[in-house]
Amino acid sequence: SAQDKNALHLYSVNGKYLGSETLKEEVTDLCVTGEYIVMGSLQGFLSIRDLYSLSLSISPLAMRLPIHCISITKEYSHILVGLEDGKLIIVGVGKPAEV
């Protein structure tokens, strides 16, 4: 509903509040990797945010189905996205020539 709000809050290791960002989607899973937060939502969007500013690094990618889980490969070359219907979507990370 309009009264429900979702937000991402950032704290330091010592518990100091650093900032927050209001989200339009309901987050179902997220991974923190390097300097980025990779998030999947119930509305089917894959978002990549900067860890320190919480701003979007790229426009959210529409998966068209709710995202249930996210994982990132050891080499940080791909994002694995599990959808509600059981499909696994593999998203390449980096420049098109590298993917």
Coordinates of C-alpha atoms in Angstrom, one line a residue:
S1 CA 0.0 0.0 0.0
A2 CA 1.0 3.6 -0.2
Q3 CA 1.8 3.7 3.5
D4 CA 4.3 0.8 3.3
K5 CA 7.8 2.0 2.6
N6 CA 10.9 0.1 1.9
A7 CA 14.3 1.5 2.6
L8 CA 18.0 0.6 2.5
H9 CA 20.0 1.8 5.5
L10 CA 23.7 2.1 5.6
Y11 CA 25.7 1.8 8.9
S12 CA 29.5 1.7 9.6
V13 CA 31.1 -1.3 11.2
N14 CA 30.9 0.6 14.5
G15 CA 27.2 1.1 14.1
K16 CA 27.3 4.8 13.0
Y17 CA 24.4 5.7 10.7
L18 CA 25.7 6.8 7.3
G19 CA 22.6 7.2 5.2
S20 CA 19.5 5.6 3.7
E21 CA 17.7 5.4 0.4
T22 CA 13.9 4.9 -0.1
L23 CA 13.1 2.0 -2.4
K24 CA 10.1 1.6 -4.7
E25 CA 10.4 -2.2 -4.8
E26 CA 10.3 -4.9 -2.1
V27 CA 13.7 -6.4 -1.8
T28 CA 13.8 -10.2 -1.8
D29 CA 17.5 -10.9 -1.9
L30 CA 20.8 -8.9 -2.0
C31 CA 24.5 -9.5 -2.2
V32 CA 27.3 -7.1 -1.2
T33 CA 30.3 -7.5 -3.4
G34 CA 33.3 -5.1 -3.5
E35 CA 31.9 -1.6 -3.7
Y36 CA 28.4 -2.6 -4.9
I37 CA 25.1 -3.9 -3.6
V38 CA 23.2 -6.2 -6.0
M39 CA 19.5 -6.4 -5.2
G40 CA 16.6 -8.4 -6.5
S41 CA 12.9 -7.4 -5.9
L42 CA 9.5 -8.9 -5.7
Q43 CA 8.6 -6.7 -8.7
G44 CA 11.2 -8.4 -10.8
F45 CA 13.9 -5.7 -11.0
L46 CA 17.7 -6.4 -10.6
S47 CA 19.4 -3.2 -9.2
I48 CA 23.1 -2.5 -8.7
R49 CA 23.8 0.3 -6.2
D50 CA 27.0 1.9 -5.0
L51 CA 27.8 0.6 -1.5
Y52 CA 28.8 4.0 -0.1
S53 CA 26.3 6.4 -1.7
L54 CA 23.5 3.9 -2.2
S55 CA 22.8 5.5 -5.5
L56 CA 21.9 3.4 -8.6
S57 CA 25.0 2.5 -10.7
I58 CA 22.9 1.5 -13.7
S59 CA 19.2 1.5 -14.5
P60 CA 17.4 -1.5 -12.9
L61 CA 17.1 -4.5 -15.2
A62 CA 13.6 -5.9 -15.6
M63 CA 13.4 -9.6 -15.2
R64 CA 9.5 -9.6 -15.6
L65 CA 9.1 -12.1 -12.7
P66 CA 9.8 -11.9 -9.0
I67 CA 13.4 -12.5 -8.1
H68 CA 13.9 -15.2 -5.4
C69 CA 17.7 -15.3 -5.1
I70 CA 20.9 -13.7 -6.3
S71 CA 24.5 -14.9 -6.4
I72 CA 27.7 -13.6 -7.8
T73 CA 30.5 -15.7 -9.3
K74 CA 33.9 -15.8 -7.6
E75 CA 35.5 -13.8 -10.4
Y76 CA 32.7 -11.2 -10.3
S77 CA 32.1 -11.8 -14.0
H78 CA 28.4 -12.9 -13.8
I79 CA 25.3 -12.4 -11.6
L80 CA 23.1 -15.4 -11.2
V81 CA 19.4 -14.6 -10.8
G82 CA 16.8 -17.2 -9.7
L83 CA 13.3 -16.3 -10.7
E84 CA 9.9 -17.4 -9.3
D85 CA 9.2 -19.8 -12.2
G86 CA 12.5 -21.7 -11.5
K87 CA 14.5 -20.1 -14.4
L88 CA 18.1 -19.1 -13.8
I89 CA 19.1 -16.0 -15.6
I90 CA 22.8 -15.3 -16.0
V91 CA 23.8 -11.6 -16.4
G92 CA 27.3 -10.8 -17.7
V93 CA 29.1 -8.0 -15.8
G94 CA 31.5 -5.7 -17.5
K95 CA 32.0 -4.3 -21.0
P96 CA 30.3 -6.2 -23.9
A97 CA 33.7 -7.4 -25.2
E98 CA 34.6 -8.9 -21.8
V99 CA 31.2 -10.7 -21.4

